[in-house]
Coordinates of C-alpha atoms and ligand atoms in Angstrom, one line a residue:
X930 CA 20.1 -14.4 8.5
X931 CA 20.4 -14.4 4.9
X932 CA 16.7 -14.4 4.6
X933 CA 16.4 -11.4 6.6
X934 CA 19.4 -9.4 4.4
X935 CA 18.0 -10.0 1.3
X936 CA 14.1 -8.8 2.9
X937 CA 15.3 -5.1 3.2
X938 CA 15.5 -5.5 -0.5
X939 CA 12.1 -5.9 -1.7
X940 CA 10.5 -4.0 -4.6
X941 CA 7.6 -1.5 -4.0
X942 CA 5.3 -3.4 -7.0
X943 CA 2.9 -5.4 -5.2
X944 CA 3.3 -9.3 -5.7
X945 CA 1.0 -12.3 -7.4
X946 CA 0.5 -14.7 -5.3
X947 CA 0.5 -18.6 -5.7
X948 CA 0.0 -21.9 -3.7
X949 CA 3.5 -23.5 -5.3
X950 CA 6.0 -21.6 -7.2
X951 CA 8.4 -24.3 -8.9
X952 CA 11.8 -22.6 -10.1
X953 CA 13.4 -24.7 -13.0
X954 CA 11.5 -26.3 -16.1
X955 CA 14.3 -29.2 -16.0
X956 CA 12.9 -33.0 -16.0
X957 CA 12.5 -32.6 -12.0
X958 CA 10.9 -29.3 -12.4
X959 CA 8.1 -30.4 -15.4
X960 CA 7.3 -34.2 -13.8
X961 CA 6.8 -32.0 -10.6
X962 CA 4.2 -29.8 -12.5
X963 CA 2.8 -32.5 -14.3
X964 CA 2.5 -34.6 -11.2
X965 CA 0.8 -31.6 -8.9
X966 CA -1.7 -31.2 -11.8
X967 CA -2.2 -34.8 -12.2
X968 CA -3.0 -35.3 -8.2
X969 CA -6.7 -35.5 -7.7
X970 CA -5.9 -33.6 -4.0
X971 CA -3.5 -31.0 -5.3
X972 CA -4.7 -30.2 -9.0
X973 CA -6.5 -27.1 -7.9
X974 CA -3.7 -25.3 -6.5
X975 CA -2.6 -21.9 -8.5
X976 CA 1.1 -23.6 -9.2
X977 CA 3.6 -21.4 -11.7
X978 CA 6.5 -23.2 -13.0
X979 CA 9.3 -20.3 -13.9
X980 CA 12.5 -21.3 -16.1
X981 CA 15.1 -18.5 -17.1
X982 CA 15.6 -21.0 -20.8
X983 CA 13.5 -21.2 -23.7
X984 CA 11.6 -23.8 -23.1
X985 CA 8.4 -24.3 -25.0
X986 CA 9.2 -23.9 -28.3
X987 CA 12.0 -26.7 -29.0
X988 CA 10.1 -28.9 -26.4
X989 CA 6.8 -27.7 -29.1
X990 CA 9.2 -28.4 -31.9
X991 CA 10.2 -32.0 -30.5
X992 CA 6.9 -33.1 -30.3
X993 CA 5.5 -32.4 -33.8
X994 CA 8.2 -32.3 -35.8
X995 CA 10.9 -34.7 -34.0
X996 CA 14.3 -34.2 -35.4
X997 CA 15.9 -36.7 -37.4
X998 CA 19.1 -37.5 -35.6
X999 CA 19.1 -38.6 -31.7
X1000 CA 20.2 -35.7 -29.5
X1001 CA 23.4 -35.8 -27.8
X1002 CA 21.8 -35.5 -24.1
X1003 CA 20.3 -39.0 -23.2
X1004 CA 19.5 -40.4 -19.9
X1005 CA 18.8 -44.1 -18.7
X1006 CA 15.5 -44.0 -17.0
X1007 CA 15.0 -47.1 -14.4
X1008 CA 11.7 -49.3 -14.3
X1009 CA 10.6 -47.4 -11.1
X1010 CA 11.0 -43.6 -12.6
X1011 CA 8.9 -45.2 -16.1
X1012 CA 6.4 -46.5 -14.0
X1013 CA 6.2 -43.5 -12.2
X1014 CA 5.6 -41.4 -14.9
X1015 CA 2.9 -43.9 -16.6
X1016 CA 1.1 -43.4 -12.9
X1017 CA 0.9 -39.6 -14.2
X1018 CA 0.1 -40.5 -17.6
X1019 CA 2.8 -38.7 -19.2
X1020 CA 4.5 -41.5 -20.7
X1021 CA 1.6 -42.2 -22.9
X1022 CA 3.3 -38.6 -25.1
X1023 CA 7.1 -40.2 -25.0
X1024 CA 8.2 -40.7 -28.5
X1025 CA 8.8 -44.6 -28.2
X1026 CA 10.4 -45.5 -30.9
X1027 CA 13.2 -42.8 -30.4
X1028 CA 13.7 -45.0 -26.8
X1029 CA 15.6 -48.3 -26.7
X1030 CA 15.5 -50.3 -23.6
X1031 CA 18.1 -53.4 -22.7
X1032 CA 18.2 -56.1 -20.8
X1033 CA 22.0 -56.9 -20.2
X1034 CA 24.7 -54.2 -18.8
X1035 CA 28.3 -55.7 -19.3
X1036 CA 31.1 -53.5 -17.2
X1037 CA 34.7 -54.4 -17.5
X1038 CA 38.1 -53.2 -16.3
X1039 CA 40.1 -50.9 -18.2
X1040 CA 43.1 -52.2 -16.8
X1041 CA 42.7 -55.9 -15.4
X1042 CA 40.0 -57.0 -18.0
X1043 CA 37.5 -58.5 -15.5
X1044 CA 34.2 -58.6 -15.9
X1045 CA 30.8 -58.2 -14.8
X1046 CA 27.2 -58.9 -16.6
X1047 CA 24.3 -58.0 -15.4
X1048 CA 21.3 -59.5 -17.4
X1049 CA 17.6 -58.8 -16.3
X1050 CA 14.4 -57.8 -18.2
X1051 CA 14.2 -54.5 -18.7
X1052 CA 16.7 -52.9 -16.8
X1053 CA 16.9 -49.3 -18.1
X1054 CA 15.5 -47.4 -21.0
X1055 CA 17.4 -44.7 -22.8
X1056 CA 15.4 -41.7 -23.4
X1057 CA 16.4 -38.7 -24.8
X1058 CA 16.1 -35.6 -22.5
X1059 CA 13.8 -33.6 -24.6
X1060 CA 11.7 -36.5 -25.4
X1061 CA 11.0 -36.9 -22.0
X1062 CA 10.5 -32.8 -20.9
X1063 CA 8.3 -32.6 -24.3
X1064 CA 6.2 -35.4 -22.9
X1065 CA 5.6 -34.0 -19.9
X1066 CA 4.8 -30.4 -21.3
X1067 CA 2.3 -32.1 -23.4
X1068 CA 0.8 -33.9 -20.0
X1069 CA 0.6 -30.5 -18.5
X1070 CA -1.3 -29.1 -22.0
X1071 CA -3.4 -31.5 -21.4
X1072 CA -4.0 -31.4 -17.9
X1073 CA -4.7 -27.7 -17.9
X1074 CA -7.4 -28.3 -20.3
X1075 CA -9.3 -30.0 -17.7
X1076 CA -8.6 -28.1 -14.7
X1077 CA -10.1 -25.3 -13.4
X1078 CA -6.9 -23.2 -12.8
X1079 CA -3.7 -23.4 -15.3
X1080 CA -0.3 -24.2 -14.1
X1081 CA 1.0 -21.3 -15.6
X1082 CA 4.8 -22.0 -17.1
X1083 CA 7.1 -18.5 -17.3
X1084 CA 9.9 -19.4 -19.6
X1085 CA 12.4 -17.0 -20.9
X1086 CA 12.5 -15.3 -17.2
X1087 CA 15.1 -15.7 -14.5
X1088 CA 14.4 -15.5 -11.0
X1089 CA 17.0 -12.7 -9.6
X1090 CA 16.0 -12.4 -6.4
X1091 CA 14.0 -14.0 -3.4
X1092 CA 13.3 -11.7 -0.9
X1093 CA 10.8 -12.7 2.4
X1094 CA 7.4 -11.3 3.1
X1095 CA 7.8 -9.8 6.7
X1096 CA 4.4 -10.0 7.3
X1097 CA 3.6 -13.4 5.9
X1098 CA 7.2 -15.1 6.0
X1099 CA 6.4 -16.5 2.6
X1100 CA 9.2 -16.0 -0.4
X1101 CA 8.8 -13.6 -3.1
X1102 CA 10.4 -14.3 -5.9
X1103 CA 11.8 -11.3 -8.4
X1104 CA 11.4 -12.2 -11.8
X1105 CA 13.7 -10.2 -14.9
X1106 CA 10.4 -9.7 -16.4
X1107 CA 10.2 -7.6 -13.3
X1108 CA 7.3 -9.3 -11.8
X1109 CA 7.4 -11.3 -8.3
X1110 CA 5.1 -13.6 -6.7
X1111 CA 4.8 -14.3 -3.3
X1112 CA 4.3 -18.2 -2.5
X1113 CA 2.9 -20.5 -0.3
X1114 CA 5.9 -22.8 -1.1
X1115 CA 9.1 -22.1 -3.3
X1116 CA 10.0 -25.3 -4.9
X1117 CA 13.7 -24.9 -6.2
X1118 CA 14.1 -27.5 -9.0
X1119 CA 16.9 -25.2 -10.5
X1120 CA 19.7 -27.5 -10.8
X1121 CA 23.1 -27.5 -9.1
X1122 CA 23.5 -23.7 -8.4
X1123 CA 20.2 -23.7 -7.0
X1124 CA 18.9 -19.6 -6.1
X1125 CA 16.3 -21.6 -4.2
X1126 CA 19.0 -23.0 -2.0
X1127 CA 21.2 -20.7 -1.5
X1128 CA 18.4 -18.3 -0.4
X1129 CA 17.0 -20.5 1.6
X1130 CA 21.2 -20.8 3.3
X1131 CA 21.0 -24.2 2.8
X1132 CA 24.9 -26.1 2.7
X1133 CA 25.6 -28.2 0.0
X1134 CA 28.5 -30.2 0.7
X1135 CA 31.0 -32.3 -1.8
X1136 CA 33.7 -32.4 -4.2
X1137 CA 34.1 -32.0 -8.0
X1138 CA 35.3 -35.4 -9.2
X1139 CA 38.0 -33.0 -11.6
X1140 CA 35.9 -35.0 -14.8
X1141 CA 34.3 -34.3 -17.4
X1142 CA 31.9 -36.4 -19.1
X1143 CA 32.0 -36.5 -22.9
X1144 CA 28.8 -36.9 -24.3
X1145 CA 27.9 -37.6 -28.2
X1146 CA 25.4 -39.6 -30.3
X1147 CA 27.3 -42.4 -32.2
X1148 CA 26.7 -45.3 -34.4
X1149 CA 27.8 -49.0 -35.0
X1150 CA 28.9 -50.5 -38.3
X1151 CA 26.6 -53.7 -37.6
X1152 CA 23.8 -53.6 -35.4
X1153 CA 22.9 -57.4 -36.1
X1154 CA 23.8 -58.8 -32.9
X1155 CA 25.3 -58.0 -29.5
X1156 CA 22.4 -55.9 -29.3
X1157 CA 20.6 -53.6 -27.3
X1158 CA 23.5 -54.0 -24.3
X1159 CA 24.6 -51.4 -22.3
X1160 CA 28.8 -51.1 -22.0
X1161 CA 31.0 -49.9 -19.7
X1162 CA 34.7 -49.8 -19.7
X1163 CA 36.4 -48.8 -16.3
X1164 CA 39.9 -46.6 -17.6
X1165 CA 41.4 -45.7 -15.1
X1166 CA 40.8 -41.6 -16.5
X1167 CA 37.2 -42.8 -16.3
X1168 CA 34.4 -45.1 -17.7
X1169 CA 33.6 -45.0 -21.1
X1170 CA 29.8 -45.8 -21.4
X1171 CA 28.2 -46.7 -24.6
X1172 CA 24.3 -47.0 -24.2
X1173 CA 22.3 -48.5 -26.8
X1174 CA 19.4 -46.1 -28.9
X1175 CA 17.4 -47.7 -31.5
X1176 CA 18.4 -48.5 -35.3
X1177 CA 22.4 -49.4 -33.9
X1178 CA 22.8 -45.8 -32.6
X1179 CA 24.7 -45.5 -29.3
X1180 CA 24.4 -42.6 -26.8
X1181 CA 28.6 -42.3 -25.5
X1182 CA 29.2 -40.7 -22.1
X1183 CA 32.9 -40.8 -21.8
X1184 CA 34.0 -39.5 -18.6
X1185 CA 37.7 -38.2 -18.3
X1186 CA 40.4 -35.8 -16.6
X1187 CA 39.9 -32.1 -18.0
X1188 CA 43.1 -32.7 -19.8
X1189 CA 42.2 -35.7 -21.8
X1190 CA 39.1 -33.9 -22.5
X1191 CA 40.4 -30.7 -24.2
X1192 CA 42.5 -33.6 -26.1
X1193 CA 39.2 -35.7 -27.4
X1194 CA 36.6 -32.4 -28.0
X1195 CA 39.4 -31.1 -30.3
X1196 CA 39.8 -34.0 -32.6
X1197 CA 38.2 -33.9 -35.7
X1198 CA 35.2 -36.7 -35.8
X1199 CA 37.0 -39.3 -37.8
X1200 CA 39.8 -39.2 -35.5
X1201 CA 37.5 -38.9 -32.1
X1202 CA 35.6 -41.8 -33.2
X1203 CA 38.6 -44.5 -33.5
X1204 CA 39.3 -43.3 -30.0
X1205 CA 36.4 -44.3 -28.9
X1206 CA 36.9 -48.1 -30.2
X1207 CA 40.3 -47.6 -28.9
X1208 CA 39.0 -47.3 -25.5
X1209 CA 36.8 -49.9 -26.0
X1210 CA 39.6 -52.6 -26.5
X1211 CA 43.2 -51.3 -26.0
X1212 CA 45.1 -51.3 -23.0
X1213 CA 46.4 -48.2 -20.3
X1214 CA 49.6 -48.6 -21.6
X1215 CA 48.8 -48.2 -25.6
X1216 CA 45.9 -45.7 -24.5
X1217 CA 48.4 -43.5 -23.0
X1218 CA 50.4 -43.4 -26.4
X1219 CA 47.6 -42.9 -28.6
X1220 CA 46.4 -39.7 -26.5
X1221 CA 50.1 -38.5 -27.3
X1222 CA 49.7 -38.9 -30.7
X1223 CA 46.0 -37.7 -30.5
X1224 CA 47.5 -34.3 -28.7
X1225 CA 50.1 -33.5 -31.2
X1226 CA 47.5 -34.0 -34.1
X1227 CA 49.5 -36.5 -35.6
X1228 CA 47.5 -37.9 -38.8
X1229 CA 48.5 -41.4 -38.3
X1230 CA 46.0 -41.5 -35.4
X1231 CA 43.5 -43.2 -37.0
X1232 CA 46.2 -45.8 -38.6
X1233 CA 48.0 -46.1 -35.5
X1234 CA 44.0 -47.2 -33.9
X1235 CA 43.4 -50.0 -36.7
X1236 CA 46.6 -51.8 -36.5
X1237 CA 46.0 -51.9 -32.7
X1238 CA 42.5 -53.0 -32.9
X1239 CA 42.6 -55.7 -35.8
X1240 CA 45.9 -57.3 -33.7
X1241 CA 43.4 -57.0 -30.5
X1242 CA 40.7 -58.5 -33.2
X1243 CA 42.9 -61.3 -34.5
X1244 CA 43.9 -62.8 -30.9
X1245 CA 40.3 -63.2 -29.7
X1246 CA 38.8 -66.3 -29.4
X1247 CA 35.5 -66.3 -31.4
X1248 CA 33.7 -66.8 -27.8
X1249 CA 34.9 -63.3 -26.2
X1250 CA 33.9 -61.8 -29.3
X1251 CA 30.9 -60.9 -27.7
X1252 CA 32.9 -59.6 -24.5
X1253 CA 33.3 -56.4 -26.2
X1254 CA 31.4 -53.8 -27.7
X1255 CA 30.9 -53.8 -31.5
X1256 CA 33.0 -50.7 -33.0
X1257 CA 31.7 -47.6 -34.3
X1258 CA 31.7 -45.9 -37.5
X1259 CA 30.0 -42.6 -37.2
X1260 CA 28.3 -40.0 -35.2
X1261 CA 25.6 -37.1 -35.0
X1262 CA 27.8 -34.1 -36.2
X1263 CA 28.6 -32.0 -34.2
X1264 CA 26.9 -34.2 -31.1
X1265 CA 30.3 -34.5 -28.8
X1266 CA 29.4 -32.1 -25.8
X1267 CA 30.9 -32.1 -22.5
X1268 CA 29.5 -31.4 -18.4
X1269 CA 31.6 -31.3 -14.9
X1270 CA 30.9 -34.1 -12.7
X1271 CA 30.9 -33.5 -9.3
X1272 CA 28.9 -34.9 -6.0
X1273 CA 26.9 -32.6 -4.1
X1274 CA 24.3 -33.2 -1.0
X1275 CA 22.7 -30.6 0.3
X1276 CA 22.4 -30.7 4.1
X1277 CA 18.3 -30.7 3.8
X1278 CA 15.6 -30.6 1.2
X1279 CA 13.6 -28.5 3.3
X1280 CA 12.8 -25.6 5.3
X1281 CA 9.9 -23.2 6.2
X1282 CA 8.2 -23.0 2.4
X1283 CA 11.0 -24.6 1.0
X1284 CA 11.6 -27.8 -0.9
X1285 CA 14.5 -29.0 -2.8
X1286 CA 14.2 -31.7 -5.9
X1287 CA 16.6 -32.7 -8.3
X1288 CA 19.9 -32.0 -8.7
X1289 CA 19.3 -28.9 -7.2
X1290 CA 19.6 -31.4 -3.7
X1291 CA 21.9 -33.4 -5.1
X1292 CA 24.4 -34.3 -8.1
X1293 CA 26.5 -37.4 -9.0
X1294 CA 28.7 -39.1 -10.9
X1295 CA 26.8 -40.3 -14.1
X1296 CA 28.5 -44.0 -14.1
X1297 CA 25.4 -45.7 -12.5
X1298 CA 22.7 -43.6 -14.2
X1299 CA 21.0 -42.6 -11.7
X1300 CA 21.0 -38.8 -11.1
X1301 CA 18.1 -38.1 -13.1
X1302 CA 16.2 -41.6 -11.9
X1303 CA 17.0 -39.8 -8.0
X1304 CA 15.1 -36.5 -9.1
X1305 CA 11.7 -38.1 -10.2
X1306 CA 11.7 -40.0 -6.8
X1307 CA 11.9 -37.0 -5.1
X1308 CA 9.0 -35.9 -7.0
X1309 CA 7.1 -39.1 -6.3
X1310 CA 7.5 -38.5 -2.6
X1311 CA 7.4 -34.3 -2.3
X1312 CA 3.8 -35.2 -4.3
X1313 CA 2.7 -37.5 -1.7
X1314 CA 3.8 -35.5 1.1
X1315 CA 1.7 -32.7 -0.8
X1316 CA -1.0 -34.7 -0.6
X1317 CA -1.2 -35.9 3.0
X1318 CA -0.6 -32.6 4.6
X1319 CA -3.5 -31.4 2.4
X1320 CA -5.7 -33.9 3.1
X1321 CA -5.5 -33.2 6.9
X1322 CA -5.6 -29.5 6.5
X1323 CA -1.7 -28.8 6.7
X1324 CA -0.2 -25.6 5.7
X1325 CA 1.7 -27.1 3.0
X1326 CA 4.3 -24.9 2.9
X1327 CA 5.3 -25.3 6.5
X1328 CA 8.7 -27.2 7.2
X1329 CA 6.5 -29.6 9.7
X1330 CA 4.5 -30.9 6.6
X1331 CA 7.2 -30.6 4.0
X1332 CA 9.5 -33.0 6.6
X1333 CA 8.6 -36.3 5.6
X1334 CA 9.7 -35.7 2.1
X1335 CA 13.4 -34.8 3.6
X1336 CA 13.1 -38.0 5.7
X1337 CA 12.3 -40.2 3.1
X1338 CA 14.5 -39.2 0.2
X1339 CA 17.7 -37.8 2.0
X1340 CA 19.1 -41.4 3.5
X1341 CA 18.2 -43.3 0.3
X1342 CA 19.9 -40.5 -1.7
X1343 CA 22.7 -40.5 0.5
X1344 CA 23.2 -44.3 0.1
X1345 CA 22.8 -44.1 -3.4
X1346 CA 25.5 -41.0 -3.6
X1347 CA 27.9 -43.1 -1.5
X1348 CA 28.5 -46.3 -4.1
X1349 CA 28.5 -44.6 -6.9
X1350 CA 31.5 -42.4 -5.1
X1351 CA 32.9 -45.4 -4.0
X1352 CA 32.3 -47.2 -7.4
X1353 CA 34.8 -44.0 -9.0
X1354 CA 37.1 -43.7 -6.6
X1355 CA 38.3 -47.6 -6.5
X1356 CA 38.3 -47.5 -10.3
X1357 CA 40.2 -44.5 -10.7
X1358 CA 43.0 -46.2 -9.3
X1359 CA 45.9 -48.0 -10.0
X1360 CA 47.1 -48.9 -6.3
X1361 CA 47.9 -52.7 -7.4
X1362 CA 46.1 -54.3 -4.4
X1363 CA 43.2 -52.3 -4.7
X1364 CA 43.0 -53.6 -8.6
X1365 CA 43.4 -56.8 -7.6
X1366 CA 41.0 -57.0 -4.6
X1367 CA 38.3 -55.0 -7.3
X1368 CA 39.1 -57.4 -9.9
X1369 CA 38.5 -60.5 -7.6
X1370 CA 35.7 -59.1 -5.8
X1371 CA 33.6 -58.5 -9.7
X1372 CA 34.8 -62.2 -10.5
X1373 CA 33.0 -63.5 -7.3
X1374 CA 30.3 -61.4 -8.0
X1375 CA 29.9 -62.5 -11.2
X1376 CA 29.6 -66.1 -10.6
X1377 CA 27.2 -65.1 -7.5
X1378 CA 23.9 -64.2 -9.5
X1379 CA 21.9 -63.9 -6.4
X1380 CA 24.1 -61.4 -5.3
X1381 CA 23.7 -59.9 -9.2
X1382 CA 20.3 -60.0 -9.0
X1383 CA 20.1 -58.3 -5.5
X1384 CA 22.7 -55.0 -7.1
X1385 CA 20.1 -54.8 -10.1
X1386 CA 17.0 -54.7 -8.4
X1387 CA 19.1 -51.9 -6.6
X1388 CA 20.5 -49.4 -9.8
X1389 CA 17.3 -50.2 -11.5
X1390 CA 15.1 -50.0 -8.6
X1391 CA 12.9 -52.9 -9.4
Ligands
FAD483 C1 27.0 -36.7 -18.9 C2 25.8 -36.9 -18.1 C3 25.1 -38.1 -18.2 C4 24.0 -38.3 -17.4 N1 23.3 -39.5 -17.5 C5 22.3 -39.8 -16.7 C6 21.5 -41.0 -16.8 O1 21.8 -41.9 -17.6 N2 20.5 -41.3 -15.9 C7 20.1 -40.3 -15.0 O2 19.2 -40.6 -14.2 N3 20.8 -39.2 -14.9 C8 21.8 -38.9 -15.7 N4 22.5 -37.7 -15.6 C9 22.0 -36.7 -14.6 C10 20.8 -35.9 -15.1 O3 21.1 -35.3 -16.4 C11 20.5 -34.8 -14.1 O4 20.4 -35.3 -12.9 C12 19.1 -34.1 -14.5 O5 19.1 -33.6 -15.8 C13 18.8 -33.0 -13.5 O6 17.5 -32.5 -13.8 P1 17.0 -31.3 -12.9 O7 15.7 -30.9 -13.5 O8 17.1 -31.6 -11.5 O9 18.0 -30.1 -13.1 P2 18.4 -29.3 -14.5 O10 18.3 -30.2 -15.7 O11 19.8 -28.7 -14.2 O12 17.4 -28.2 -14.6 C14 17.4 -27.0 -13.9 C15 16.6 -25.9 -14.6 O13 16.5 -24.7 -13.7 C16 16.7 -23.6 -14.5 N5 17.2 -22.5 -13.7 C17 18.3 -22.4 -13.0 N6 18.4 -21.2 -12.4 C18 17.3 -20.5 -12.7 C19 16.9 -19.2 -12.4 N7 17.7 -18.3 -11.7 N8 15.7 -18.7 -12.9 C20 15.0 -19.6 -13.7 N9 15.3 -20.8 -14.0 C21 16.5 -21.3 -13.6 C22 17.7 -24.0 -15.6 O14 17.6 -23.2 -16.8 C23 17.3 -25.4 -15.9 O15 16.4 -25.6 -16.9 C24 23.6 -37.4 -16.4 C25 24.3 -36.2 -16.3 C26 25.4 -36.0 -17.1 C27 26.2 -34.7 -16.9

């Protein structure tokens, strides 16, 4: 219906046509190039990748002259998405030493103080974003080399309209440069407020979790133990993650109410910093205080933290030492930066020349790492879908072949989607028996390490 709507709409100019049209130059949308030009079956398809940012030139930037200081968006890649993007060879550009990978994961409870460790080889490696999107824009350089047709990238253009071919049924897709192209398949990889889905009238259902997570680049006053380990406090606003990048730098995703978070982005550095050891340590009760003092601007904030913290200090035995994090002292300027957090599923990935990837199919809560990490396996099985229908002479565009894609990803997505919900919501209480049974439930876990091994194979998808 919508489809049809929008069709009476399309401009007189006569389209380009492609095989694949991939809207978004996001990590989905570039591993998705790189992997379509990397696929012996699907290399030779004319495939444009459009993105309405600038794209090339920091990504260009990033890879020969790599900024000093560690950018504020960093994500926590699992074993299975690395190994996914050594199969298309475009880990071989990552900057390596700008990633730090770490073998143990300690959670804890804001309120009750339990705790969980997970410890196994190589569970996650932080990466920064751009070092992982300039990476795979070198891969595609370097692919097109080789190829007989470029996968052409359009950056600085928004799609702003999709309008249907009534002859052909395939999309055309309006570009502000005032092009369109008329596709084979429209791949939306455009992020939560997808154009690809909403043209396609696809639902995408959820809820905003009313969060934001803070996000900043941080670093420790001793990196000479405790060390790489990723933390993660459970307050009951949020968790406050602290992820370990190399040379004792931290990547911090505090996620909180909108109201705390006006509070923290307004402090000056000094101040925000102590609140993050704060909230590393201190308790709901003297947490709530210090936000008071934090939102009145009061300058004995920072005085107010250290007294707390050097009592916490003095009363722990020299064996939970290493319980908690070690405290920070500085951080990127200007790093802190802040994004909703919300859960979204869209009701399919598919339709007739349709595909969904990314968080343009789905979004979640960032406490388990694993939005990004869900993206590049939809590109691992979209690709391989791709490249059975072609090999028996499929359409590929066609909702038939582009169906085992949707059937593969959508239930572990939705599983995936599910815990992590479930993971916030019984943490973001303070129902006393629902802390108590989540308290006595992570001690059994944690003295079960079968059971610990079986949840780690799961997040890191070993
Ligand atoms: C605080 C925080 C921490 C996170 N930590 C992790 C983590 O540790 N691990 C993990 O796996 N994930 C993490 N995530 C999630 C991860 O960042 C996202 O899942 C991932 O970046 C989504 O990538 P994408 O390419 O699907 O979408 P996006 O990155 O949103 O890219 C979409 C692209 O489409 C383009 N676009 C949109 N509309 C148009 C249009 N009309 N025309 C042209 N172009 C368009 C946009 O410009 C954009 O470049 C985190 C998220 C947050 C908020």
């Amino acid at each position: 219906m919508f489809r049809r709507l929008l069709s009476t709409a399309v401009k007189s100019t006569v389209p380009q046509t492609a095989d694949v049209v991939i809207i978004g130059g996001g990590p989905a949308g570039l591993t998705l190039a790189a992997a379509i030009k990397n696929s012996p079956v699907l290399k030779n398809l004319n495939c444009k990748l459009i993105e309405g940012g600038n794209l090339i030139d920091p990504l260009e930037s990033f890879h020969t002259t790599t900024p000093e200081d560690f950018m504020n968006r960093v994500v926590s890649l699992t074993p299975a998405t690395i190994s996914y993007l050594q199969e298309i060879k475009a880990w071989d550009y990552v900057k390596e030493e700008r990633t730090e990978t770490y073998d143990s994961i300690h959670a804890y409870d804001g309120v009750t103080g339990s705790k969980i460790e997970f410890d196994s080889p190589e569970i996650a490696t932080m990466c920064e974003n751009f070092n992982l999107q300039s990476a795979l824009l070198q891969r595609i350089k370097d692919l097109n080399e080789v190829s007989e047709s470029d996968l052409e990238i359009v950056e600085k253009t928004k799609v702003i309209e999709i309008t249907t071919n009534e002859e052909t049924n395939w999309p055309i897709v309006q570009l502000s440069n005032g092009d369109s192209i008329q596709t084979r398949l429209l791949v939306g990889c455009d992020g939560f407020n997808s154009p690809v889905r909403k043209f396609a009238g696809i639902e995408s259902r959820g809820w905003s979790y009313d969060r934001w997570g803070i996000v900043a680049t941080m670093k420790y006053k001793n990196d000479a133990f405790r060390y790489p380990t990723g933390w993660q406090r459970f307050l009951k606003s949020g968790p406050l993650a602290q992820l370990p990048l190399p040379n004792g730098w931290c990547s911090l995703v505090w996620s909180t109410t909108p109201e705390l978070a006006n509070i923290l982005m307004k402090l000056p550095e000094d101040q925000f910093i102590a609140m993050v050891n704060a909230g590393a340590k201190l308790s709901p009760e003297e947490m709530g205080y210090l936000y008071d003092l934090a939102a009145k601007n009061d300058d004995t904030l920072i005085d107010e933290i250290n007294w707390r913290l050097s009592l916490f200090n003095s009363k722990l035995k020299p064996e939970e030492e290493s319980s908690y994090p070690l405290e920070l002292e500085s951080m990127v300027t200007n790093s802190r930066g802040r994004f909703p957090l919300r859960l979204s599923h869209a009701d399919t990935y598919v339709d007739e020349r349709i595909a969904l990837v990314g968080d343009a199919a789905h979004t979640t809560h960032p406490l388990a790492g694993q939005g990004l990490n869900m993206g590049q396996a939809d590109v691992k099985s979209l690709v391989h879908t791709l490249e059975v229908s072609a090999q028996r002479g499929l359409d590929i565009g066609t909702k038939f072949a582009l169906e085992p894609y949707f059937s593969e990803r959508y239930p572990e997505n939705h599983v995936m989607l599910g815990i992590v919900d479930k993971i916030h919501k019984i943490y973001s209480t303070d129902s006393t028996p629902i802390v108590m049974a989540r308290s006595f439930g992570v001690d059994v876990i944690n003295n079960l390490p079968f059971l610990k091994d079986f949840m780690v194979s799961q997040i890191s998808n070993k």
